[in-house]
């Protein structure tokens, strides 16, 4: 599998076998790291890490991933560079592309990360935009594989803001890899029709069943109940409205019980607002899995960099 020179902007751009390859590579890099073995695949490379929005996991994952493989990471926060203020994205991209070998971008518009890739001409990795969070899906799927041993046929239910970056990206990833994916959300927060139609197309090849519903009985038989914050970064002003809409969709022990399965797991991309989208009780019961998922951000992000830029 050769992904050299490719950007990682959305899972839409990747074939199922390419996504599976990244998951296998991440598992291999994880096993090596556990034995104290790191690599030199990115030796001599300089990596720009642009953050318009804050981050704990993604920033740390890219930083450690770079250092473990011999690269130099350079953090560029929103007030550190001119991007989008005094300089166009196109110009900043062309400058960074002359100096850096790869660029991570976290921010608002998907259009920005796409422009960065187009104009820098180096691999660009999406560390989250308003629309997508593709590296998170790799960590989530690696975690599901570790828990269940397989991905195809897993029933994954996302509960909450069904039109946010996580819901969108989980739907794309599931449709591509054949996980049965359900969005459980009030109608006001359903994903776009366009994205649903696109995922239905992917699902024709993978056998995935995609469901969007506001009926909580849809959690019956779920292997994984997944949730995310009710207000994503940049949407803080909507807090009251979202709480009113989503309170009935809190992941609590009653909802977990409605799966009628003993081995259903809970997952969360983090950061979590406990007692909003998930109760402390459910969160703590599944904390080991949730923090495996957080750790897996590092192994999967490292795999993306090694696959697209490594020697
Ligand atoms: N899950 C995730 O992307 O976390 P951060 O916002 O801390 O990077
Ligand atoms: N939907 C959340 C994900 C955080 C990792 C946000 O965009 O803030």
mmCIF file of N, CA and C in Angstrom, residues 136-270:
data_model
loop_
_atom_site.group_PDB
_atom_site.id
_atom_site.type_symbol
_atom_site.label_atom_id
_atom_site.label_comp_id
_atom_site.label_asym_id
_atom_site.label_seq_id
_atom_site.Cartn_x
_atom_site.Cartn_y
_atom_site.Cartn_z
ATOM 1 N N UNK A 136 -9.639 11.073 14.389
ATOM 2 C CA UNK A 136 -10.326 10.502 15.563
ATOM 3 C C UNK A 136 -10.966 9.153 15.217
ATOM 4 N N UNK A 137 -11.474 9.048 14.002
ATOM 5 C CA UNK A 137 -12.158 7.797 13.607
ATOM 6 C C UNK A 137 -11.175 6.635 13.570
ATOM 7 N N UNK A 138 -9.946 6.918 13.151
ATOM 8 C CA UNK A 138 -8.946 5.843 13.141
ATOM 9 C C UNK A 138 -8.726 5.331 14.561
ATOM 10 N N UNK A 139 -8.604 6.247 15.523
ATOM 11 C CA UNK A 139 -8.411 5.841 16.925
ATOM 12 C C UNK A 139 -9.628 5.073 17.434
ATOM 13 N N UNK A 140 -10.822 5.527 17.050
ATOM 14 C CA UNK A 140 -12.050 4.864 17.501
ATOM 15 C C UNK A 140 -12.133 3.445 16.937
ATOM 16 N N UNK A 141 -11.821 3.316 15.656
ATOM 17 C CA UNK A 141 -11.931 1.996 15.036
ATOM 18 C C UNK A 141 -10.835 1.050 15.548
ATOM 19 N N UNK A 142 -9.634 1.583 15.809
ATOM 20 C CA UNK A 142 -8.586 0.735 16.399
ATOM 21 C C UNK A 142 -9.060 0.223 17.765
ATOM 22 N N UNK A 143 -9.691 1.093 18.536
ATOM 23 C CA UNK A 143 -10.181 0.713 19.865
ATOM 24 C C UNK A 143 -11.289 -0.340 19.756
ATOM 25 N N UNK A 144 -12.201 -0.149 18.814
ATOM 26 C CA UNK A 144 -13.294 -1.128 18.625
ATOM 27 C C UNK A 144 -12.705 -2.487 18.229
ATOM 28 N N UNK A 145 -11.699 -2.447 17.355
ATOM 29 C CA UNK A 145 -11.046 -3.698 16.925
ATOM 30 C C UNK A 145 -10.364 -4.380 18.109
ATOM 31 N N UNK A 146 -9.733 -3.586 18.961
ATOM 32 C CA UNK A 146 -9.086 -4.163 20.149
ATOM 33 C C UNK A 146 -10.124 -4.802 21.072
ATOM 34 N N UNK A 147 -11.294 -4.199 21.172
ATOM 35 C CA UNK A 147 -12.327 -4.692 22.085
ATOM 36 C C UNK A 147 -13.060 -5.917 21.542
ATOM 37 N N UNK A 148 -13.389 -5.889 20.250
ATOM 38 C CA UNK A 148 -14.248 -6.939 19.691
ATOM 39 C C UNK A 148 -13.508 -7.886 18.740
ATOM 40 N N UNK A 149 -12.344 -7.457 18.243
ATOM 41 C CA UNK A 149 -11.580 -8.307 17.331
ATOM 42 C C UNK A 149 -11.916 -8.107 15.856
ATOM 43 N N UNK A 150 -12.951 -7.343 15.571
ATOM 44 C CA UNK A 150 -13.358 -7.115 14.174
ATOM 45 C C UNK A 150 -14.138 -5.799 14.076
ATOM 46 N N UNK A 151 -14.339 -5.330 12.851
ATOM 47 C CA UNK A 151 -15.080 -4.080 12.631
ATOM 48 C C UNK A 151 -16.367 -4.304 11.842
ATOM 49 N N UNK A 152 -16.249 -5.069 10.756
ATOM 50 C CA UNK A 152 -17.404 -5.276 9.868
ATOM 51 C C UNK A 152 -18.546 -5.944 10.632
ATOM 52 N N UNK A 153 -19.702 -5.337 10.604
ATOM 53 C CA UNK A 153 -20.865 -5.921 11.279
ATOM 54 C C UNK A 153 -21.088 -5.397 12.690
ATOM 55 N N UNK A 154 -20.105 -4.642 13.224
ATOM 56 C CA UNK A 154 -20.295 -4.010 14.550
ATOM 57 C C UNK A 154 -21.451 -3.015 14.450
ATOM 58 N N UNK A 155 -22.299 -2.986 15.492
ATOM 59 C CA UNK A 155 -23.403 -2.014 15.509
ATOM 60 C C UNK A 155 -23.003 -0.843 16.405
ATOM 61 N N UNK A 156 -22.727 0.288 15.774
ATOM 62 C CA UNK A 156 -22.241 1.488 16.461
ATOM 63 C C UNK A 156 -23.351 2.540 16.461
ATOM 64 N N UNK A 157 -23.716 2.999 17.654
ATOM 65 C CA UNK A 157 -24.771 4.017 17.748
ATOM 66 C C UNK A 157 -24.167 5.308 18.298
ATOM 67 N N UNK A 158 -24.273 6.374 17.514
ATOM 68 C CA UNK A 158 -23.831 7.696 17.965
ATOM 69 C C UNK A 158 -25.053 8.425 18.509
ATOM 70 N N UNK A 159 -24.957 8.882 19.754
ATOM 71 C CA UNK A 159 -26.087 9.553 20.418
ATOM 72 C C UNK A 159 -25.712 11.001 20.688
ATOM 73 N N UNK A 160 -26.538 11.948 20.244
ATOM 74 C CA UNK A 160 -26.251 13.350 20.568
ATOM 75 C C UNK A 160 -26.409 14.267 19.371
ATOM 76 N N UNK A 161 -25.428 15.150 19.190
ATOM 77 C CA UNK A 161 -25.456 16.128 18.092
ATOM 78 C C UNK A 161 -25.120 15.412 16.786
ATOM 79 N N UNK A 162 -26.146 14.947 16.117
ATOM 80 C CA UNK A 162 -25.976 14.074 14.953
ATOM 81 C C UNK A 162 -25.478 14.751 13.696
ATOM 82 N N UNK A 163 -25.162 16.040 13.775
ATOM 83 C CA UNK A 163 -24.649 16.724 12.577
ATOM 84 C C UNK A 163 -23.286 17.353 12.854
ATOM 85 N N UNK A 164 -22.617 16.913 13.930
ATOM 86 C CA UNK A 164 -21.305 17.520 14.190
ATOM 87 C C UNK A 164 -20.190 16.741 13.482
ATOM 88 N N UNK A 165 -18.968 17.251 13.630
ATOM 89 C CA UNK A 165 -17.818 16.641 12.944
ATOM 90 C C UNK A 165 -17.649 15.156 13.282
ATOM 91 N N UNK A 166 -17.920 14.784 14.538
ATOM 92 C CA UNK A 166 -17.756 13.371 14.923
ATOM 93 C C UNK A 166 -18.823 12.485 14.284
ATOM 94 N N UNK A 167 -20.070 12.938 14.350
ATOM 95 C CA UNK A 167 -21.146 12.144 13.747
ATOM 96 C C UNK A 167 -20.891 11.975 12.244
ATOM 97 N N UNK A 168 -20.522 13.070 11.587
ATOM 98 C CA UNK A 168 -20.258 13.012 10.146
ATOM 99 C C UNK A 168 -19.144 12.008 9.826
ATOM 100 N N UNK A 169 -18.039 12.118 10.567
ATOM 101 C CA UNK A 169 -16.890 11.272 10.234
ATOM 102 C C UNK A 169 -17.112 9.814 10.626
ATOM 103 N N UNK A 170 -17.796 9.581 11.736
ATOM 104 C CA UNK A 170 -18.108 8.184 12.098
ATOM 105 C C UNK A 170 -19.017 7.552 11.048
ATOM 106 N N UNK A 171 -19.929 8.350 10.498
ATOM 107 C CA UNK A 171 -20.838 7.815 9.477
ATOM 108 C C UNK A 171 -20.055 7.450 8.203
ATOM 109 N N UNK A 172 -19.138 8.319 7.813
ATOM 110 C CA UNK A 172 -18.345 8.028 6.602
ATOM 111 C C UNK A 172 -17.498 6.772 6.832
ATOM 112 N N UNK A 173 -16.796 6.739 7.959
ATOM 113 C CA UNK A 173 -15.914 5.601 8.257
ATOM 114 C C UNK A 173 -16.694 4.295 8.347
ATOM 115 N N UNK A 174 -17.839 4.335 9.011
ATOM 116 C CA UNK A 174 -18.651 3.127 9.163
ATOM 117 C C UNK A 174 -19.182 2.657 7.811
ATOM 118 N N UNK A 175 -19.665 3.608 7.018
ATOM 119 C CA UNK A 175 -20.206 3.249 5.697
ATOM 120 C C UNK A 175 -19.121 2.615 4.829
ATOM 121 N N UNK A 176 -17.904 3.107 4.950
ATOM 122 C CA UNK A 176 -16.807 2.559 4.129
ATOM 123 C C UNK A 176 -16.390 1.172 4.604
ATOM 124 N N UNK A 177 -16.359 0.976 5.936
ATOM 125 C CA UNK A 177 -15.816 -0.282 6.457
ATOM 126 C C UNK A 177 -16.875 -1.311 6.851
ATOM 127 N N UNK A 178 -18.148 -0.975 6.660
ATOM 128 C CA UNK A 178 -19.186 -1.989 6.903
ATOM 129 C C UNK A 178 -19.618 -2.133 8.344
ATOM 130 N N UNK A 179 -19.449 -1.090 9.145
ATOM 131 C CA UNK A 179 -20.064 -1.101 10.483
ATOM 132 C C UNK A 179 -21.502 -0.612 10.314
ATOM 133 N N UNK A 180 -22.442 -1.218 11.060
ATOM 134 C CA UNK A 180 -23.825 -0.736 11.014
ATOM 135 C C UNK A 180 -23.901 0.477 11.919
ATOM 136 N N UNK A 181 -24.264 1.615 11.328
ATOM 137 C CA UNK A 181 -24.131 2.887 12.050
ATOM 138 C C UNK A 181 -25.478 3.567 12.207
ATOM 139 N N UNK A 182 -25.783 3.913 13.444
ATOM 140 C CA UNK A 182 -27.036 4.603 13.746
ATOM 141 C C UNK A 182 -26.739 5.943 14.383
ATOM 142 N N UNK A 183 -27.402 6.980 13.897
ATOM 143 C CA UNK A 183 -27.380 8.270 14.583
ATOM 144 C C UNK A 183 -28.699 8.398 15.327
ATOM 145 N N UNK A 184 -28.590 8.564 16.646
ATOM 146 C CA UNK A 184 -29.773 8.772 17.485
ATOM 147 C C UNK A 184 -29.730 10.218 17.958
ATOM 148 N N UNK A 185 -30.626 11.035 17.402
ATOM 149 C CA UNK A 185 -30.594 12.474 17.674
ATOM 150 C C UNK A 185 -31.972 13.077 17.389
ATOM 151 N N UNK A 186 -32.279 14.220 18.021
ATOM 152 C CA UNK A 186 -33.532 14.896 17.657
ATOM 153 C C UNK A 186 -33.437 15.385 16.208
ATOM 154 N N UNK A 187 -34.579 15.464 15.544
ATOM 155 C CA UNK A 187 -34.610 15.805 14.107
ATOM 156 C C UNK A 187 -33.829 17.072 13.773
ATOM 157 N N UNK A 188 -33.855 18.030 14.711
ATOM 158 C CA UNK A 188 -33.162 19.316 14.477
ATOM 159 C C UNK A 188 -31.657 19.116 14.294
ATOM 160 N N UNK A 189 -31.134 17.989 14.759
ATOM 161 C CA UNK A 189 -29.685 17.781 14.733
ATOM 162 C C UNK A 189 -29.305 16.558 13.896
ATOM 163 N N UNK A 190 -30.049 16.331 12.856
ATOM 164 C CA UNK A 190 -29.712 15.234 11.950
ATOM 165 C C UNK A 190 -28.668 15.689 10.927
ATOM 166 N N UNK A 191 -27.892 14.750 10.432
ATOM 167 C CA UNK A 191 -26.857 15.108 9.447
ATOM 168 C C UNK A 191 -27.485 15.555 8.115
ATOM 169 N N UNK A 192 -26.675 16.189 7.276
ATOM 170 C CA UNK A 192 -27.210 16.692 6.006
ATOM 171 C C UNK A 192 -27.644 15.526 5.114
ATOM 172 N N UNK A 193 -28.661 15.809 4.321
ATOM 173 C CA UNK A 193 -29.192 14.803 3.402
ATOM 174 C C UNK A 193 -28.095 14.374 2.416
ATOM 175 N N UNK A 194 -27.325 15.360 2.005
ATOM 176 C CA UNK A 194 -26.263 15.097 1.024
ATOM 177 C C UNK A 194 -25.251 14.083 1.560
ATOM 178 N N UNK A 195 -24.825 14.282 2.807
ATOM 179 C CA UNK A 195 -23.845 13.355 3.382
ATOM 180 C C UNK A 195 -24.466 11.965 3.570
ATOM 181 N N UNK A 196 -25.732 11.931 3.998
ATOM 182 C CA UNK A 196 -26.397 10.633 4.174
ATOM 183 C C UNK A 196 -26.447 9.875 2.850
ATOM 184 N N UNK A 197 -26.763 10.610 1.788
ATOM 185 C CA UNK A 197 -26.851 9.954 0.469
ATOM 186 C C UNK A 197 -25.489 9.414 0.026
ATOM 187 N N UNK A 198 -24.459 10.208 0.288
ATOM 188 C CA UNK A 198 -23.110 9.775 -0.073
ATOM 189 C C UNK A 198 -22.729 8.506 0.708
ATOM 190 N N UNK A 199 -23.069 8.497 1.991
ATOM 191 C CA UNK A 199 -22.742 7.332 2.822
ATOM 192 C C UNK A 199 -23.543 6.109 2.395
ATOM 193 N N UNK A 200 -24.773 6.324 1.957
ATOM 194 C CA UNK A 200 -25.576 5.203 1.439
ATOM 195 C C UNK A 200 -24.874 4.562 0.241
ATOM 196 N N UNK A 201 -24.241 5.391 -0.565
ATOM 197 C CA UNK A 201 -23.493 4.874 -1.724
ATOM 198 C C UNK A 201 -22.320 4.005 -1.260
ATOM 199 N N UNK A 202 -21.527 4.520 -0.294
ATOM 200 C CA UNK A 202 -20.404 3.719 0.241
ATOM 201 C C UNK A 202 -20.929 2.407 0.816
ATOM 202 N N UNK A 203 -22.077 2.496 1.497
ATOM 203 C CA UNK A 203 -22.628 1.329 2.197
ATOM 204 C C UNK A 203 -23.024 0.212 1.225
ATOM 205 N N UNK A 204 -23.349 0.590 -0.007
ATOM 206 C CA UNK A 204 -23.709 -0.433 -1.004
ATOM 207 C C UNK A 204 -22.553 -1.416 -1.198
ATOM 208 N N UNK A 205 -21.327 -0.908 -1.131
ATOM 209 C CA UNK A 205 -20.157 -1.778 -1.310
ATOM 210 C C UNK A 205 -19.795 -2.533 -0.038
ATOM 211 N N UNK A 206 -19.971 -1.892 1.111
ATOM 212 C CA UNK A 206 -19.475 -2.495 2.361
ATOM 213 C C UNK A 206 -20.521 -3.352 3.066
ATOM 214 N N UNK A 207 -21.802 -3.143 2.732
ATOM 215 C CA UNK A 207 -22.863 -3.869 3.436
ATOM 216 C C UNK A 207 -23.311 -3.187 4.722
ATOM 217 N N UNK A 208 -22.796 -1.986 4.974
ATOM 218 C CA UNK A 208 -23.198 -1.252 6.182
ATOM 219 C C UNK A 208 -24.674 -0.876 6.109
ATOM 220 N N UNK A 209 -25.331 -0.854 7.268
ATOM 221 C CA UNK A 209 -26.699 -0.330 7.343
ATOM 222 C C UNK A 209 -26.624 0.992 8.103
ATOM 223 N N UNK A 210 -27.050 2.070 7.451
ATOM 224 C CA UNK A 210 -26.989 3.405 8.059
ATOM 225 C C UNK A 210 -28.410 3.818 8.451
ATOM 226 N N UNK A 211 -28.578 4.231 9.693
ATOM 227 C CA UNK A 211 -29.900 4.623 10.188
ATOM 228 C C UNK A 211 -29.798 5.966 10.895
ATOM 229 N N UNK A 212 -30.749 6.858 10.627
ATOM 230 C CA UNK A 212 -30.825 8.126 11.363
ATOM 231 C C UNK A 212 -32.208 8.181 11.987
ATOM 232 N N UNK A 213 -32.262 8.311 13.307
ATOM 233 C CA UNK A 213 -33.564 8.222 13.988
ATOM 234 C C UNK A 213 -33.578 9.068 15.257
ATOM 235 N N UNK A 214 -34.797 9.375 15.728
ATOM 236 C CA UNK A 214 -34.905 10.021 17.042
ATOM 237 C C UNK A 214 -35.523 9.058 18.062
ATOM 238 N N UNK A 215 -35.645 7.791 17.672
ATOM 239 C CA UNK A 215 -36.266 6.781 18.537
ATOM 240 C C UNK A 215 -35.201 6.031 19.347
ATOM 241 N N UNK A 216 -35.269 6.189 20.661
ATOM 242 C CA UNK A 216 -34.237 5.602 21.522
ATOM 243 C C UNK A 216 -34.200 4.069 21.490
ATOM 244 N N UNK A 217 -35.298 3.464 21.049
ATOM 245 C CA UNK A 217 -35.278 1.997 20.946
ATOM 246 C C UNK A 217 -34.228 1.509 19.955
ATOM 247 N N UNK A 218 -33.700 2.444 19.143
ATOM 248 C CA UNK A 218 -32.672 2.088 18.155
ATOM 249 C C UNK A 218 -31.376 1.622 18.807
ATOM 250 N N UNK A 219 -31.197 1.822 20.100
ATOM 251 C CA UNK A 219 -29.951 1.353 20.734
ATOM 252 C C UNK A 219 -29.975 -0.156 20.976
ATOM 253 N N UNK A 220 -31.149 -0.764 20.819
ATOM 254 C CA UNK A 220 -31.241 -2.220 21.057
ATOM 255 C C UNK A 220 -30.239 -2.977 20.176
ATOM 256 N N UNK A 221 -29.436 -3.807 20.806
ATOM 257 C CA UNK A 221 -28.462 -4.608 20.062
ATOM 258 C C UNK A 221 -27.149 -3.902 19.771
ATOM 259 N N UNK A 222 -27.000 -2.668 20.264
ATOM 260 C CA UNK A 222 -25.766 -1.918 19.965
ATOM 261 C C UNK A 222 -24.554 -2.566 20.625
ATOM 262 N N UNK A 223 -23.461 -2.649 19.868
ATOM 263 C CA UNK A 223 -22.182 -3.083 20.445
ATOM 264 C C UNK A 223 -21.480 -1.900 21.098
ATOM 265 N N UNK A 224 -21.634 -0.724 20.482
ATOM 266 C CA UNK A 224 -20.966 0.476 20.981
ATOM 267 C C UNK A 224 -21.967 1.627 21.051
ATOM 268 N N UNK A 225 -22.018 2.285 22.200
ATOM 269 C CA UNK A 225 -22.757 3.550 22.324
ATOM 270 C C UNK A 225 -21.695 4.640 22.401
ATOM 271 N N UNK A 226 -21.783 5.592 21.481
ATOM 272 C CA UNK A 226 -20.757 6.637 21.349
ATOM 273 C C UNK A 226 -21.426 7.989 21.528
ATOM 274 N N UNK A 227 -20.793 8.885 22.279
ATOM 275 C CA UNK A 227 -21.321 10.237 22.306
ATOM 276 C C UNK A 227 -20.198 11.267 22.278
ATOM 277 N N UNK A 228 -20.572 12.503 22.139
ATOM 278 C CA UNK A 228 -19.635 13.634 22.044
ATOM 279 C C UNK A 228 -20.334 14.831 22.696
ATOM 280 N N UNK A 229 -19.586 15.901 22.901
ATOM 281 C CA UNK A 229 -20.161 17.098 23.528
ATOM 282 C C UNK A 229 -21.392 17.590 22.758
ATOM 283 N N UNK A 230 -22.286 18.265 23.476
ATOM 284 C CA UNK A 230 -23.484 18.804 22.833
ATOM 285 C C UNK A 230 -23.193 20.117 22.112
ATOM 286 N N UNK A 231 -22.144 20.819 22.547
ATOM 287 C CA UNK A 231 -21.727 22.061 21.873
ATOM 288 C C UNK A 231 -20.277 21.917 21.454
ATOM 289 N N UNK A 232 -20.043 21.836 20.174
ATOM 290 C CA UNK A 232 -18.669 21.726 19.697
ATOM 291 C C UNK A 232 -17.954 23.065 19.841
ATOM 292 N N UNK A 233 -16.624 23.021 19.706
ATOM 293 C CA UNK A 233 -15.831 24.253 19.814
ATOM 294 C C UNK A 233 -16.352 25.282 18.807
ATOM 295 N N UNK A 234 -16.594 26.492 19.279
ATOM 296 C CA UNK A 234 -17.117 27.555 18.419
ATOM 297 C C UNK A 234 -18.633 27.704 18.524
ATOM 298 N N UNK A 235 -19.303 26.744 19.196
ATOM 299 C CA UNK A 235 -20.782 26.789 19.276
ATOM 300 C C UNK A 235 -21.261 27.090 20.688
ATOM 301 N N UNK A 236 -20.381 27.628 21.508
ATOM 302 C CA UNK A 236 -20.685 27.798 22.940
ATOM 303 C C UNK A 236 -21.973 28.601 23.162
ATOM 304 N N UNK A 237 -22.281 29.531 22.260
ATOM 305 C CA UNK A 237 -23.476 30.374 22.429
ATOM 306 C C UNK A 237 -24.765 29.563 22.325
ATOM 307 N N UNK A 238 -24.669 28.372 21.770
ATOM 308 C CA UNK A 238 -25.867 27.546 21.586
ATOM 309 C C UNK A 238 -26.152 26.630 22.784
ATOM 310 N N UNK A 239 -25.394 26.794 23.864
ATOM 311 C CA UNK A 239 -25.455 25.837 24.976
ATOM 312 C C UNK A 239 -26.885 25.585 25.487
ATOM 313 N N UNK A 240 -27.623 26.660 25.775
ATOM 314 C CA UNK A 240 -28.954 26.484 26.382
ATOM 315 C C UNK A 240 -29.882 25.718 25.440
ATOM 316 N N UNK A 241 -29.855 26.107 24.176
ATOM 317 C CA UNK A 241 -30.702 25.467 23.154
ATOM 318 C C UNK A 241 -30.373 23.967 23.040
ATOM 319 N N UNK A 242 -29.073 23.667 23.029
ATOM 320 C CA UNK A 242 -28.646 22.271 22.880
ATOM 321 C C UNK A 242 -29.022 21.420 24.089
ATOM 322 N N UNK A 243 -28.861 21.999 25.274
ATOM 323 C CA UNK A 243 -29.201 21.238 26.483
ATOM 324 C C UNK A 243 -30.681 20.873 26.434
ATOM 325 N N UNK A 244 -31.511 21.850 26.038
ATOM 326 C CA UNK A 244 -32.952 21.590 25.967
ATOM 327 C C UNK A 244 -33.259 20.483 24.953
ATOM 328 N N UNK A 245 -32.586 20.524 23.808
ATOM 329 C CA UNK A 245 -32.842 19.529 22.757
ATOM 330 C C UNK A 245 -32.310 18.142 23.123
ATOM 331 N N UNK A 246 -31.149 18.125 23.780
ATOM 332 C CA UNK A 246 -30.435 16.851 23.917
ATOM 333 C C UNK A 246 -30.555 16.177 25.282
ATOM 334 N N UNK A 247 -31.113 16.873 26.242
ATOM 335 C CA UNK A 247 -31.255 16.268 27.581
ATOM 336 C C UNK A 247 -31.879 14.862 27.510
ATOM 337 N N UNK A 248 -32.944 14.671 26.708
ATOM 338 C CA UNK A 248 -33.524 13.317 26.645
ATOM 339 C C UNK A 248 -32.581 12.275 26.036
ATOM 340 N N UNK A 249 -31.487 12.714 25.447
ATOM 341 C CA UNK A 249 -30.573 11.785 24.766
ATOM 342 C C UNK A 249 -29.277 11.577 25.555
ATOM 343 N N UNK A 250 -29.300 11.918 26.830
ATOM 344 C CA UNK A 250 -28.106 11.696 27.651
ATOM 345 C C UNK A 250 -27.793 10.187 27.703
ATOM 346 N N UNK A 251 -26.506 9.860 27.638
ATOM 347 C CA UNK A 251 -26.112 8.457 27.804
ATOM 348 C C UNK A 251 -25.995 8.183 29.306
ATOM 349 N N UNK A 252 -26.975 7.465 29.832
ATOM 350 C CA UNK A 252 -26.980 7.114 31.252
ATOM 351 C C UNK A 252 -27.207 5.602 31.379
ATOM 352 N N UNK A 253 -27.255 5.110 32.602
ATOM 353 C CA UNK A 253 -27.327 3.645 32.744
ATOM 354 C C UNK A 253 -28.646 3.102 32.168
ATOM 355 N N UNK A 254 -29.694 3.925 32.182
ATOM 356 C CA UNK A 254 -30.972 3.462 31.609
ATOM 357 C C UNK A 254 -30.812 3.233 30.098
ATOM 358 N N UNK A 255 -30.198 4.210 29.423
ATOM 359 C CA UNK A 255 -30.004 4.063 27.968
ATOM 360 C C UNK A 255 -29.074 2.882 27.675
ATOM 361 N N UNK A 256 -28.000 2.739 28.458
ATOM 362 C CA UNK A 256 -27.086 1.608 28.246
ATOM 363 C C UNK A 256 -27.858 0.289 28.406
ATOM 364 N N UNK A 257 -28.773 0.252 29.364
ATOM 365 C CA UNK A 257 -29.564 -0.960 29.599
ATOM 366 C C UNK A 257 -30.483 -1.293 28.432
ATOM 367 N N UNK A 258 -30.890 -0.247 27.706
ATOM 368 C CA UNK A 258 -31.815 -0.456 26.580
ATOM 369 C C UNK A 258 -31.177 -1.188 25.400
ATOM 370 N N UNK A 259 -29.841 -1.388 25.446
ATOM 371 C CA UNK A 259 -29.217 -2.173 24.368
ATOM 372 C C UNK A 259 -29.594 -3.649 24.514
ATOM 373 N N UNK A 260 -29.975 -4.024 25.748
ATOM 374 C CA UNK A 260 -30.310 -5.422 26.066
ATOM 375 C C UNK A 260 -29.158 -6.365 25.757
ATOM 376 N N UNK A 261 -27.922 -5.821 25.816
ATOM 377 C CA UNK A 261 -26.732 -6.648 25.603
ATOM 378 C C UNK A 261 -25.820 -6.500 26.811
ATOM 379 N N UNK A 262 -25.139 -7.558 27.177
ATOM 380 C CA UNK A 262 -24.243 -7.518 28.340
ATOM 381 C C UNK A 262 -22.923 -6.821 28.011
ATOM 382 N N UNK A 263 -22.483 -6.972 26.745
ATOM 383 C CA UNK A 263 -21.117 -6.540 26.437
ATOM 384 C C UNK A 263 -21.047 -5.230 25.632
ATOM 385 N N UNK A 264 -22.116 -4.429 25.657
ATOM 386 C CA UNK A 264 -22.072 -3.128 24.977
ATOM 387 C C UNK A 264 -21.024 -2.254 25.665
ATOM 388 N N UNK A 265 -20.221 -1.554 24.861
ATOM 389 C CA UNK A 265 -19.238 -0.635 25.451
ATOM 390 C C UNK A 265 -19.650 0.810 25.168
ATOM 391 N N UNK A 266 -19.113 1.709 25.993
ATOM 392 C CA UNK A 266 -19.339 3.144 25.806
ATOM 393 C C UNK A 266 -18.041 3.776 25.313
ATOM 394 N N UNK A 267 -18.155 4.693 24.354
ATOM 395 C CA UNK A 267 -16.965 5.412 23.872
ATOM 396 C C UNK A 267 -17.243 6.910 23.767
ATOM 397 N N UNK A 268 -16.175 7.695 23.839
ATOM 398 C CA UNK A 268 -16.282 9.164 23.779
ATOM 399 C C UNK A 268 -14.954 9.688 23.242
ATOM 400 N N UNK A 269 -15.010 10.607 22.288
ATOM 401 C CA UNK A 269 -13.763 11.135 21.714
ATOM 402 C C UNK A 269 -13.027 12.042 22.698
ATOM 403 N N UNK A 270 -13.762 12.590 23.688
ATOM 404 C CA UNK A 270 -13.215 13.528 24.678
ATOM 405 C C UNK A 270 -12.824 14.850 23.995
#
